[in-house]
mmCIF file of C-alpha atoms and ligand atoms in Angstrom:
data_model
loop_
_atom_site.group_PDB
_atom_site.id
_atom_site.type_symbol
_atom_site.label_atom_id
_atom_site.label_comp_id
_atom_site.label_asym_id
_atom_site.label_seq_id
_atom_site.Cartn_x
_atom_site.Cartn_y
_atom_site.Cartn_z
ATOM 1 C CA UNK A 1 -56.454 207.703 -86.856
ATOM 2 C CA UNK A 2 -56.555 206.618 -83.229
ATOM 3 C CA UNK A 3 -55.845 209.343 -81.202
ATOM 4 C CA UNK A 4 -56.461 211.869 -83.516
ATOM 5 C CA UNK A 5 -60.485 212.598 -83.217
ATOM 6 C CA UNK A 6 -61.144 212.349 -79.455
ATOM 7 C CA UNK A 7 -64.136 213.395 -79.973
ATOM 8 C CA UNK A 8 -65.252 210.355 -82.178
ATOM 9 C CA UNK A 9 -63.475 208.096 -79.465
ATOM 10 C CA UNK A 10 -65.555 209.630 -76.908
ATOM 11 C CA UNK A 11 -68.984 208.970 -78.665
ATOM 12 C CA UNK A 12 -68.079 205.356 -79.405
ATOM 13 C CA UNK A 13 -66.848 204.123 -76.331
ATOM 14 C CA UNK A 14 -68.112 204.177 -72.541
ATOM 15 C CA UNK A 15 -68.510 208.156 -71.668
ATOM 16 C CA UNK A 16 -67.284 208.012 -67.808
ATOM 17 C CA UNK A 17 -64.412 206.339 -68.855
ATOM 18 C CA UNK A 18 -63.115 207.725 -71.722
ATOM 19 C CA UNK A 19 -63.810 210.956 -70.194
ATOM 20 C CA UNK A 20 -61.592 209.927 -67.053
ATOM 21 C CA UNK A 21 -58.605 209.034 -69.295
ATOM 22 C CA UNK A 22 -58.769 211.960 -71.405
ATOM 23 C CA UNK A 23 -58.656 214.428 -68.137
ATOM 24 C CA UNK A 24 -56.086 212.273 -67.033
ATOM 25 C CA UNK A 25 -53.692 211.991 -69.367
ATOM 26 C CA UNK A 26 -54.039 215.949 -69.828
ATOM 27 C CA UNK A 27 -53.308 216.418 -66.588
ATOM 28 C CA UNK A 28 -50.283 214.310 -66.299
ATOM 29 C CA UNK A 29 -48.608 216.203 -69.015
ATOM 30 C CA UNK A 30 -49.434 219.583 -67.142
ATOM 31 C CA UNK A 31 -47.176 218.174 -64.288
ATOM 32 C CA UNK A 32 -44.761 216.534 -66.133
ATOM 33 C CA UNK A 33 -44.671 220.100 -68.649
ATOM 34 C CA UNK A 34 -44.685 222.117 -65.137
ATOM 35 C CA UNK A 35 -42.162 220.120 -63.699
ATOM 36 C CA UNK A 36 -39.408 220.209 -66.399
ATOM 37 C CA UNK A 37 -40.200 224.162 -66.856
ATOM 38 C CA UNK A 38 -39.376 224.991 -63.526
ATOM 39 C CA UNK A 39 -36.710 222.471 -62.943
ATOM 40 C CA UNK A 40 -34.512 223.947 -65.977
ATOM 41 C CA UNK A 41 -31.680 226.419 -65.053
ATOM 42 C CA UNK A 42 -33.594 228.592 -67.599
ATOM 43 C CA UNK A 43 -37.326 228.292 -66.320
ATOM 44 C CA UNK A 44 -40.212 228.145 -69.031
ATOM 45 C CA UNK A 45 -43.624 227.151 -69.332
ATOM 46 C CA UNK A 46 -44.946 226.201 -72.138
ATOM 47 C CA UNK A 47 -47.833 228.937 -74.092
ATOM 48 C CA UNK A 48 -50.872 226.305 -74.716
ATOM 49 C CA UNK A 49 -51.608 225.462 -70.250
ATOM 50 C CA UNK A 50 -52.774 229.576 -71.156
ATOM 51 C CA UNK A 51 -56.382 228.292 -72.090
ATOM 52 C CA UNK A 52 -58.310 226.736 -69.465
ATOM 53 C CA UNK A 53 -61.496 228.348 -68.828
ATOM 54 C CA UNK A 54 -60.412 231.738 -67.273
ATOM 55 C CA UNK A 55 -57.363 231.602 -69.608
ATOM 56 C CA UNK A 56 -59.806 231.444 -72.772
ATOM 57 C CA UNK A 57 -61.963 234.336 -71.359
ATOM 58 C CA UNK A 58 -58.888 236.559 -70.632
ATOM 59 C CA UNK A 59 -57.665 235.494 -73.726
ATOM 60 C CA UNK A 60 -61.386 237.221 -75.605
ATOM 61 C CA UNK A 61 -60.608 239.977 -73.308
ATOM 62 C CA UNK A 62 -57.417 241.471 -74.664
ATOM 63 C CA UNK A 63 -59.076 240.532 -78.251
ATOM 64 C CA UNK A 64 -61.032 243.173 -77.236
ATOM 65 C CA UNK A 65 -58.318 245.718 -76.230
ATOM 66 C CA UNK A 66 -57.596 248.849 -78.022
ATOM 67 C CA UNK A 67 -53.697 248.200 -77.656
ATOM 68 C CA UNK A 68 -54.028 244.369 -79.172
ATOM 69 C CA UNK A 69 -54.451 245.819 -82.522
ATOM 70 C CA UNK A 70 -53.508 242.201 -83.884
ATOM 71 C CA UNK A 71 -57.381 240.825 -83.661
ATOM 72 C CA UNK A 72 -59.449 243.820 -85.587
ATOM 73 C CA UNK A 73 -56.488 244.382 -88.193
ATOM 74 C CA UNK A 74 -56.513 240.486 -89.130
ATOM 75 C CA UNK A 75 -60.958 240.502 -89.032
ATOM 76 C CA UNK A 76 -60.706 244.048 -91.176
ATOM 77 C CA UNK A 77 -58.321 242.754 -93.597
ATOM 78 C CA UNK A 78 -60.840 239.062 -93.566
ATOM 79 C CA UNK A 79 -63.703 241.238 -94.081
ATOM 80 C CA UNK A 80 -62.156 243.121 -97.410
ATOM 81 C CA UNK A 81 -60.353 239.647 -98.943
ATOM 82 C CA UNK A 82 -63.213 237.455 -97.712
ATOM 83 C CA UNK A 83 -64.369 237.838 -101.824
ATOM 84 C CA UNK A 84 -61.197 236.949 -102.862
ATOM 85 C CA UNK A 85 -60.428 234.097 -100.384
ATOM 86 C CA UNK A 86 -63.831 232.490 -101.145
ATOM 87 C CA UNK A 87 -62.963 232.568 -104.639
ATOM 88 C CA UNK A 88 -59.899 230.627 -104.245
ATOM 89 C CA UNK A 89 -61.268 228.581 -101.529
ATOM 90 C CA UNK A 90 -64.103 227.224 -104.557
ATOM 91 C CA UNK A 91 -67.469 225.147 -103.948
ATOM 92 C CA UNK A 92 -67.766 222.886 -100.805
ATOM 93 C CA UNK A 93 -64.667 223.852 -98.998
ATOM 94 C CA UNK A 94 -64.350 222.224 -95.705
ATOM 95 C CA UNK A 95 -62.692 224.621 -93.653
ATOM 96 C CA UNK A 96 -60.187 223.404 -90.411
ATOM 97 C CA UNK A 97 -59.252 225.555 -88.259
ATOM 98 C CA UNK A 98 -56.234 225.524 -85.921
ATOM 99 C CA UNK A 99 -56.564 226.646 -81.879
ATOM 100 C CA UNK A 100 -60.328 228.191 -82.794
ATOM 101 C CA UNK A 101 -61.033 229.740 -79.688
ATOM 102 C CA UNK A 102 -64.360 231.527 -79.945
ATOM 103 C CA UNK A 103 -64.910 230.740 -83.626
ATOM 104 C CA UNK A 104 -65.344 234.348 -84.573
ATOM 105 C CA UNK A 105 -63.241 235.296 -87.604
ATOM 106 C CA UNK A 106 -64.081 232.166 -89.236
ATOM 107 C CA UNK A 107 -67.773 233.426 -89.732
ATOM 108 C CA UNK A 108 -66.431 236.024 -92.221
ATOM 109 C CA UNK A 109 -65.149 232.827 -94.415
ATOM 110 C CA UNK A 110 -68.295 230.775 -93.809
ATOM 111 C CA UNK A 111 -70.268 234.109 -94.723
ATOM 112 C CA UNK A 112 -68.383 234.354 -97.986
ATOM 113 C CA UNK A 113 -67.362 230.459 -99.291
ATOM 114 C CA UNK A 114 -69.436 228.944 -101.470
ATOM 115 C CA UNK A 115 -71.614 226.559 -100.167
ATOM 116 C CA UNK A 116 -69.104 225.300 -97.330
ATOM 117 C CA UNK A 117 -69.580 221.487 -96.241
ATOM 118 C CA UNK A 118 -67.651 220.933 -93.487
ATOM 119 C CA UNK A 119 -66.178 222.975 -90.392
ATOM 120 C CA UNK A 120 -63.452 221.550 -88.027
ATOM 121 C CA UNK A 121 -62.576 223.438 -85.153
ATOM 122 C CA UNK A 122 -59.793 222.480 -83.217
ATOM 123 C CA UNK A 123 -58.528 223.828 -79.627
ATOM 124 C CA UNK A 124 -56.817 222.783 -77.030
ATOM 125 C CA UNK A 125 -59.920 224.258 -74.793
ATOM 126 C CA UNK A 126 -62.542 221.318 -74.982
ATOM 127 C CA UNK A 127 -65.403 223.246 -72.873
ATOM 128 C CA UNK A 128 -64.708 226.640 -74.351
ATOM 129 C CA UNK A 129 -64.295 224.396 -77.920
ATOM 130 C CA UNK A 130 -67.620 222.913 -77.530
ATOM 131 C CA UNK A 131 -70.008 225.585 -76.312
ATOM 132 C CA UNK A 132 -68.398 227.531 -79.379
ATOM 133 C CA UNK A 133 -68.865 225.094 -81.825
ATOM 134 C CA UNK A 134 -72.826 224.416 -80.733
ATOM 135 C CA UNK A 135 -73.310 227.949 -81.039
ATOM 136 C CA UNK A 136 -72.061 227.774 -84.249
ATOM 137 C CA UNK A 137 -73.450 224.804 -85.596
ATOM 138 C CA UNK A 138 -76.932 226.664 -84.544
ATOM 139 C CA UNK A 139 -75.764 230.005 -86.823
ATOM 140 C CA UNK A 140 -75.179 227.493 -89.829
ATOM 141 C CA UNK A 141 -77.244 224.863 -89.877
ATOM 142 C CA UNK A 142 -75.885 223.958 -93.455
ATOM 143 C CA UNK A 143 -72.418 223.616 -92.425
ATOM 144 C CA UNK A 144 -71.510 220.354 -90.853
ATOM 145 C CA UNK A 145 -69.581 220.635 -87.667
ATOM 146 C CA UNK A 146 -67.153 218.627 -86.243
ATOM 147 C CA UNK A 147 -65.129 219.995 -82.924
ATOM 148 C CA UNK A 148 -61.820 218.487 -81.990
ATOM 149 C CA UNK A 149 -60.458 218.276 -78.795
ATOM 150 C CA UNK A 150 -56.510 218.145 -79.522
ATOM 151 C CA UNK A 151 -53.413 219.962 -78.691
ATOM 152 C CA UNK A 152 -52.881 220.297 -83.041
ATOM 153 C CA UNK A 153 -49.002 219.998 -82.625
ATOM 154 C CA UNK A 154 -49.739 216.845 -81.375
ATOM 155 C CA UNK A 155 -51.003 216.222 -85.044
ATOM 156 C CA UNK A 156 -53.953 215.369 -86.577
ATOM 157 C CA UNK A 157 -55.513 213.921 -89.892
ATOM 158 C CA UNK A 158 -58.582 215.036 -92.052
ATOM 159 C CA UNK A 159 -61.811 212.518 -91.483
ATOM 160 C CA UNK A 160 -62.301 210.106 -94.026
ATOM 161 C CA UNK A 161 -64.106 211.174 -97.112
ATOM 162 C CA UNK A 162 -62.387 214.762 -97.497
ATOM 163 C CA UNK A 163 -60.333 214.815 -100.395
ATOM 164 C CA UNK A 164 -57.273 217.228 -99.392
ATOM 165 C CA UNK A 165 -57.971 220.000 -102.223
ATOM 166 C CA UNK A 166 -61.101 220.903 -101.190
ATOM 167 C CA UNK A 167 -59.189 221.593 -97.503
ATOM 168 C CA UNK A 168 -58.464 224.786 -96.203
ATOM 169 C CA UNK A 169 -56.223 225.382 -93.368
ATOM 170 C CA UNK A 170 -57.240 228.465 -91.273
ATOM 171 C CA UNK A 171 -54.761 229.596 -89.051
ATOM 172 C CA UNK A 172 -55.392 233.358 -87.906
ATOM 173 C CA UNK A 173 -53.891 234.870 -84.774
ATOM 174 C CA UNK A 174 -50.663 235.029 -85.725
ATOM 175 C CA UNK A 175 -50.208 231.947 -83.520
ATOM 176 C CA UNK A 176 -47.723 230.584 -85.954
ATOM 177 C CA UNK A 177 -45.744 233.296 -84.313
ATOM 178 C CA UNK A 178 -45.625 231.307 -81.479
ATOM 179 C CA UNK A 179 -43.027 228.578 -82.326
ATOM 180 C CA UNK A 180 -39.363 229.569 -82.827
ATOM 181 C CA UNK A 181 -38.711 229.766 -86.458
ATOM 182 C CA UNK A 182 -37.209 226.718 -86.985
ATOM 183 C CA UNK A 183 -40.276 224.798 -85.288
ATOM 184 C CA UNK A 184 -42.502 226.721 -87.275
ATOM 185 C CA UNK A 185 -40.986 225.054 -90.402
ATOM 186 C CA UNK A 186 -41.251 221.788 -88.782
ATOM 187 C CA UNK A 187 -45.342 222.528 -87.642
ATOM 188 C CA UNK A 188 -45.749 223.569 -90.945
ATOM 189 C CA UNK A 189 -43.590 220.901 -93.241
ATOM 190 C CA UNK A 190 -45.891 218.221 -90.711
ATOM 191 C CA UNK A 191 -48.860 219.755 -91.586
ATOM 192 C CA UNK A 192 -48.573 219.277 -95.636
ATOM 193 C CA UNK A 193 -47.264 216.490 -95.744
ATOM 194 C CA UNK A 194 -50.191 214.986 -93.186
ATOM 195 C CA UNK A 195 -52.684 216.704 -94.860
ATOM 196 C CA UNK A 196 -51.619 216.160 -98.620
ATOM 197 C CA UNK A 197 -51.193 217.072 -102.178
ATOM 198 C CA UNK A 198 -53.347 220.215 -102.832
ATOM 199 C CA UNK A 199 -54.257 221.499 -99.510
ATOM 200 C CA UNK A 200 -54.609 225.244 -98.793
ATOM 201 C CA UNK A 201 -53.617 227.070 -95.949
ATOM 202 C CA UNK A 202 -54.716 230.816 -94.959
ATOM 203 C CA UNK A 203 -52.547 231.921 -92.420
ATOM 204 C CA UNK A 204 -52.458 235.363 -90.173
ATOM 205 C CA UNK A 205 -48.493 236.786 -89.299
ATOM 206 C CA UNK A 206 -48.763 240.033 -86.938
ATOM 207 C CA UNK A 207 -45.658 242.207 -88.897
ATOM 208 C CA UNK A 208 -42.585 243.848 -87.457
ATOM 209 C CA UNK A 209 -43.182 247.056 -86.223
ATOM 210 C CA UNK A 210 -42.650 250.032 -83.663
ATOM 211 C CA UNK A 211 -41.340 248.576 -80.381
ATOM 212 C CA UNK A 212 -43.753 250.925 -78.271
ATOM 213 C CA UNK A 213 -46.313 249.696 -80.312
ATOM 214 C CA UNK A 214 -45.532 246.000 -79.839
ATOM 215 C CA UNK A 215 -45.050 246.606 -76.074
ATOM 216 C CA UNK A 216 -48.529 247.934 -75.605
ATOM 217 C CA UNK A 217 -50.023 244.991 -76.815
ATOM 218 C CA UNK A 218 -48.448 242.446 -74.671
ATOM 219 C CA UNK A 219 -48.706 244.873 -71.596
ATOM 220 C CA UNK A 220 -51.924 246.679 -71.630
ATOM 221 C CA UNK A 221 -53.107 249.613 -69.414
ATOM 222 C CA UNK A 222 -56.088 247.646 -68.139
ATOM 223 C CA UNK A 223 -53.660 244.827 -66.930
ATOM 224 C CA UNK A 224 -55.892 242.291 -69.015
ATOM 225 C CA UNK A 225 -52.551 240.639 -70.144
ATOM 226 C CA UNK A 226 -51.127 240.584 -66.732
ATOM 227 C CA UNK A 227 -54.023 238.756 -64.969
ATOM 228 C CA UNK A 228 -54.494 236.230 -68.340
ATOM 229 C CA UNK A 229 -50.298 235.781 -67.951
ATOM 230 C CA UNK A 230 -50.263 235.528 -63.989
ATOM 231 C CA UNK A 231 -54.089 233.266 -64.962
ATOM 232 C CA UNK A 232 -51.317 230.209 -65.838
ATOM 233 C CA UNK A 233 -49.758 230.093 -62.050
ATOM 234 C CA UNK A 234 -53.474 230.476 -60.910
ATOM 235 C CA UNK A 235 -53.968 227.368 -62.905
ATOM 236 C CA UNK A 236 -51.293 225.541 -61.527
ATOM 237 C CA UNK A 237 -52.343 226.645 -58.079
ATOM 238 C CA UNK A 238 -55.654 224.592 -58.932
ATOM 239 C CA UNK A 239 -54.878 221.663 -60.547
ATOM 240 C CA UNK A 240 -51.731 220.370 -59.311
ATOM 241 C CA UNK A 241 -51.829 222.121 -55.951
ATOM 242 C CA UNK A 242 -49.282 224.817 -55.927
ATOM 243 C CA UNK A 243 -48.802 227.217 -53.797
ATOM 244 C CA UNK A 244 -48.081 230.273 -56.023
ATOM 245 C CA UNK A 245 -48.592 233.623 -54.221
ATOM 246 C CA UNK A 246 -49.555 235.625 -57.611
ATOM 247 C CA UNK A 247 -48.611 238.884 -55.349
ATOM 248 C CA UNK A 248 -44.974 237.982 -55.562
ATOM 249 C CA UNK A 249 -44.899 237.448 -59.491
ATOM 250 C CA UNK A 250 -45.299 240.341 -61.882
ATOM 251 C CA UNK A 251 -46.090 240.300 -65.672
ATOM 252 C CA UNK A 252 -43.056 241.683 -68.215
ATOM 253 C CA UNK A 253 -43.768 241.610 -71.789
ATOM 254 C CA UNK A 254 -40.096 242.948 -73.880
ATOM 255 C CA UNK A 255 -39.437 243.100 -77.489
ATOM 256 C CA UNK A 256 -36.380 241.824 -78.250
ATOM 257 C CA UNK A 257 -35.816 243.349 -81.525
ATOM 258 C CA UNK A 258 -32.713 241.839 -82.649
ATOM 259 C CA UNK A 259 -35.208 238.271 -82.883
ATOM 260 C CA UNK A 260 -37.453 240.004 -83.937
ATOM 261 C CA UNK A 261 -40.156 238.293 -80.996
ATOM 262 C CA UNK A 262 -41.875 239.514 -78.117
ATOM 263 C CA UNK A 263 -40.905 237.481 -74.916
ATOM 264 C CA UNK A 264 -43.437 237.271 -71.944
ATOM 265 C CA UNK A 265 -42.350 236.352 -68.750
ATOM 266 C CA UNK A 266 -43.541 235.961 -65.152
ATOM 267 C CA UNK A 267 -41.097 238.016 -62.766
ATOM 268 C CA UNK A 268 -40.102 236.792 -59.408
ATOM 269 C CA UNK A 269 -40.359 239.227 -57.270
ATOM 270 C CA UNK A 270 -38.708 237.947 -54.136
ATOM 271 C CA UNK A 271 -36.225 234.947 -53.223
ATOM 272 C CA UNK A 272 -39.011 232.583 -52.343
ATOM 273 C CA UNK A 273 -39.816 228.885 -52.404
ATOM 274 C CA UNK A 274 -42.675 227.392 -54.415
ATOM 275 C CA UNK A 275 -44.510 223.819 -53.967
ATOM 276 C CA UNK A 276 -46.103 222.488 -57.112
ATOM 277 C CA UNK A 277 -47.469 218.519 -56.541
ATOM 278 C CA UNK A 278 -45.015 218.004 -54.074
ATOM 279 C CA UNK A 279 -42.400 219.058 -55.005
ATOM 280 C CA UNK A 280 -40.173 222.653 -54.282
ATOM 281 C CA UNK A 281 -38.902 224.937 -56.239
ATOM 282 C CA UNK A 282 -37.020 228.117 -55.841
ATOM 283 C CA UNK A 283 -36.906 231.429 -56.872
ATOM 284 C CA UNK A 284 -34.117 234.441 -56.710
ATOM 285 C CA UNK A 285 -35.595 238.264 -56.788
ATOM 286 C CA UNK A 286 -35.555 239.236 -60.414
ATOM 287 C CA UNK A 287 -35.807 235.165 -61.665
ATOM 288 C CA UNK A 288 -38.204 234.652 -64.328
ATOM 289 C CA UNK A 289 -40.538 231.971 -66.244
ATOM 290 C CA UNK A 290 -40.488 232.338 -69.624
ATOM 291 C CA UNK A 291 -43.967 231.897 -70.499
ATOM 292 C CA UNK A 292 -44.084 232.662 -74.311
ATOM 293 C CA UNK A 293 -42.138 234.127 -77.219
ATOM 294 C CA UNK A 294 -44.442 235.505 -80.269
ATOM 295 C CA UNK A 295 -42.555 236.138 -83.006
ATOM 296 C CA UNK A 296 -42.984 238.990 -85.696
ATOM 297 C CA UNK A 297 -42.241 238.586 -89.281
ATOM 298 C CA UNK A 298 -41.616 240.761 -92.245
ATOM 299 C CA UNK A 299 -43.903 239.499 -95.435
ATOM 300 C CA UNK A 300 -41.108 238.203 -97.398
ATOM 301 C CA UNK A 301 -39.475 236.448 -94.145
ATOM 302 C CA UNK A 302 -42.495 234.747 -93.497
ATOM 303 C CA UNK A 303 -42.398 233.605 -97.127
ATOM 304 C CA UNK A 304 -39.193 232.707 -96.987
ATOM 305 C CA UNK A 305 -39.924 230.046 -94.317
ATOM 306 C CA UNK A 306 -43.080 228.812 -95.544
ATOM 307 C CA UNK A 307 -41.289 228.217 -98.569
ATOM 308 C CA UNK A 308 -38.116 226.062 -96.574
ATOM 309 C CA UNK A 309 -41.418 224.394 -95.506
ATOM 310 C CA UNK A 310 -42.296 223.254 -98.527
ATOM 311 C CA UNK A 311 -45.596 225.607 -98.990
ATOM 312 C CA UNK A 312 -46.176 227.456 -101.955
ATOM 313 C CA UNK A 313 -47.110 231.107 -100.987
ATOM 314 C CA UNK A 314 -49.697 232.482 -103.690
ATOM 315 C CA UNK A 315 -50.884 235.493 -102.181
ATOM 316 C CA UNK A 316 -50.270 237.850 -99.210
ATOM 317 C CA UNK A 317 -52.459 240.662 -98.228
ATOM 318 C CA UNK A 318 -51.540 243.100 -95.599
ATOM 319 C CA UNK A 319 -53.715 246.135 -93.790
ATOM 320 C CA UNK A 320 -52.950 250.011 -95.524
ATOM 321 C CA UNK A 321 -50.945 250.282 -91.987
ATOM 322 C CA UNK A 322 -48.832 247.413 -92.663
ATOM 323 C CA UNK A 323 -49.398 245.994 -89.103
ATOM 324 C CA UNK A 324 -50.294 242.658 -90.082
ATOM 325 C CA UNK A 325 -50.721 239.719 -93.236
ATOM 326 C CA UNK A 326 -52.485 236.880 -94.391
ATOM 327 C CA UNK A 327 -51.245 234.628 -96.710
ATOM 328 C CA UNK A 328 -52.717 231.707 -98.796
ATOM 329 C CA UNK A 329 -50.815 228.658 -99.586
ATOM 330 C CA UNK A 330 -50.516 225.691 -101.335
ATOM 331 C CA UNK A 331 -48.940 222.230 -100.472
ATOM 332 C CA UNK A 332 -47.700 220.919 -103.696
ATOM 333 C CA UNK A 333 -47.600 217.539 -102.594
HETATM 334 N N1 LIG B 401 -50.922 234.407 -80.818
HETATM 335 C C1 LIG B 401 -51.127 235.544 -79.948
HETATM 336 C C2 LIG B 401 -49.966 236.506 -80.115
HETATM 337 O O1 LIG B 401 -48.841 236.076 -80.124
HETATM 338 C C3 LIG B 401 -51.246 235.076 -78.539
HETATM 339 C C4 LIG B 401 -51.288 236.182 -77.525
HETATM 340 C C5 LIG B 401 -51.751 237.422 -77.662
HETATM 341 C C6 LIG B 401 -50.858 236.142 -76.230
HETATM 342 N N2 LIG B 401 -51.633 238.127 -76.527
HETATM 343 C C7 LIG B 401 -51.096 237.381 -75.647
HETATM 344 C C8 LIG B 401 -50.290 235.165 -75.512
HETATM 345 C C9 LIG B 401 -50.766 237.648 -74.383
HETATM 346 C C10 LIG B 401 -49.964 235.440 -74.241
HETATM 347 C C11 LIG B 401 -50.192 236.679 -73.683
HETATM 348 O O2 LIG B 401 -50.194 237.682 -80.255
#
């Protein structure tokens, strides 16, 4: 288990100290992450540096946008299967959740489930993890809940004491789109098999669509997506001291239908040198950072790959608009 609950670690050992190492070993992976990115011929960063604490508000903020239709088509289609889902789910679930931001959508299961036990949110966010997970402990005082602090492809293990078929993954967001296929079988293959014989995973997959459509919600009028894209050069700027002018880089969010994935990038848009931590890097006009790729699936593809990753899909619901699915698994062991 060591590693894996940093949040036990921290309560058990001196607080200044373990505090220091955990902020510092987080932030030499930023630079080492930052400097590879920038350093390939290709230049990428990679999607999870998004959430610091302006990244995680941004990130509520085009939740909230009338083009991201991917947040109120997954909470509508929670809210109508939320009987059915607590049904399979049964008595005493305890319910772990992957990357759980603001905790919102989970409500809807905690509303619905059976007397749930035991709620584990994990995010790669610890403040915005934390205040979220206090507020709500506070809204259900007869759940028990226990944040983690963790970047969850780092993996993780349930706590001692739950038995893995009263588990339930919940993974909304489509954030599974995230990873390139074939890591997606790999994140999810890990998972099982870490978790064990009988677990259940609910899982949210944003659905193939209309290009225009797609576009819209990686590029919205408001420029919410721009500022929570540019947010990650921003973040740079402050932590490792780079000297990004966010004036010269634009937001471009393309669907690159034959993939079937939206790609985000950050656009140079001059030859220009950049310092991050001392070191340079350059730029040509039209250069870009590949900042994230979110994939879109079709129901039976997504099937298809749960099931080369050794999950057995037992139902998947999807919106009357077909926009987007959620699909309950099982991990036959
Ligand atoms: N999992 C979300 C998605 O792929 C993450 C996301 C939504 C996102 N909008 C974004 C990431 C904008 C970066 C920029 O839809």
């Amino acid at each position: 288990m060591d590693g894996l609950y940093p949040e036990h670690q921290e309560r058990t050992s001196s607080r200044g100290a373990a505090t220091a190492r955990a902020r510092q070993t987080q932030e030499s992976g930023f630079l080492e992450d930052v400097f590879a990115g920038l350093s390939a011929p290709r230049k990428s960063l990679p999607c999870k540096y998004f959430y610091d604490r302006e990244g995680s508000a941004l990130f509520d903020a085009i939740c909230a946008l009338d083009e991201y239709y991917p947040t109120r088509t997954e909470t509508a289609l929670l809210r109508s299967r939320a009987a059915e889902i607590a049904a399979l789910a049964g008595r005493s679930a305890a319910l772990i959740e992957l990357g759980s931001g603001s905790s919102v959508k989970v409500r809807l299961l905690l509303d619905a489930f059976d007397r749930p036990a035991l709620y584990i949110p994990v995010d790669i966010s610890r403040e915005h993890l934390m205040i979220s997970a206090a507020r709500l402990a506070g809204d259900y005082p007869a759940v028990t809940v226990v944040p983690v602090a963790a970047d969850y492809v780092q993996g993780f293990a349930l706590p001692a004491g739950v038995a893995a078929e009263r588990a339930v993954v919940f993974f909304p967001g489509s954030t599974i789109g995230n990873f390139r296929p074939g890591e997606a079988i790999g994140f999810l293959r890990g998972l099982g098999t870490r978790l064990g014989r009988g677990v259940r995973l609910l899982v949210g997959v944003d659905l193939r669509k209309d290009k225009a459509v797609l576009e819209a919600a990686y590029d919205d009028a408001r420029g919410i997506t721009a500022a929570f894209n540019l947010n990650l050069l921003a973040r740079i700027n402050r932590e490792l001291d780079g000297t990004f002018d966010l004036a010269r880089f634009a937001h471009r969010a393309l669907y690159n239908e034959l993939r079937g994935r939206i790609e985000m990038h950050l656009v140079s848009l001059a030859d220009q040198t950049v310092r991050v931590g001392g070191r340079a890097f350059r730029f040509h006009r039209g250069e870009t950072i590949h900042t994230e790729n979110s994939y879109k699936y079709s129901v039976g593809g997504f099937r298809r790959l749960a099931a080369r990753a050794g999950w057995q899909a037992e139902r998947s619901w999807t919106d009357p608009k077909g926009l987007f699915s959620l699909h309950w698994m099982v991990w036959p062991g």
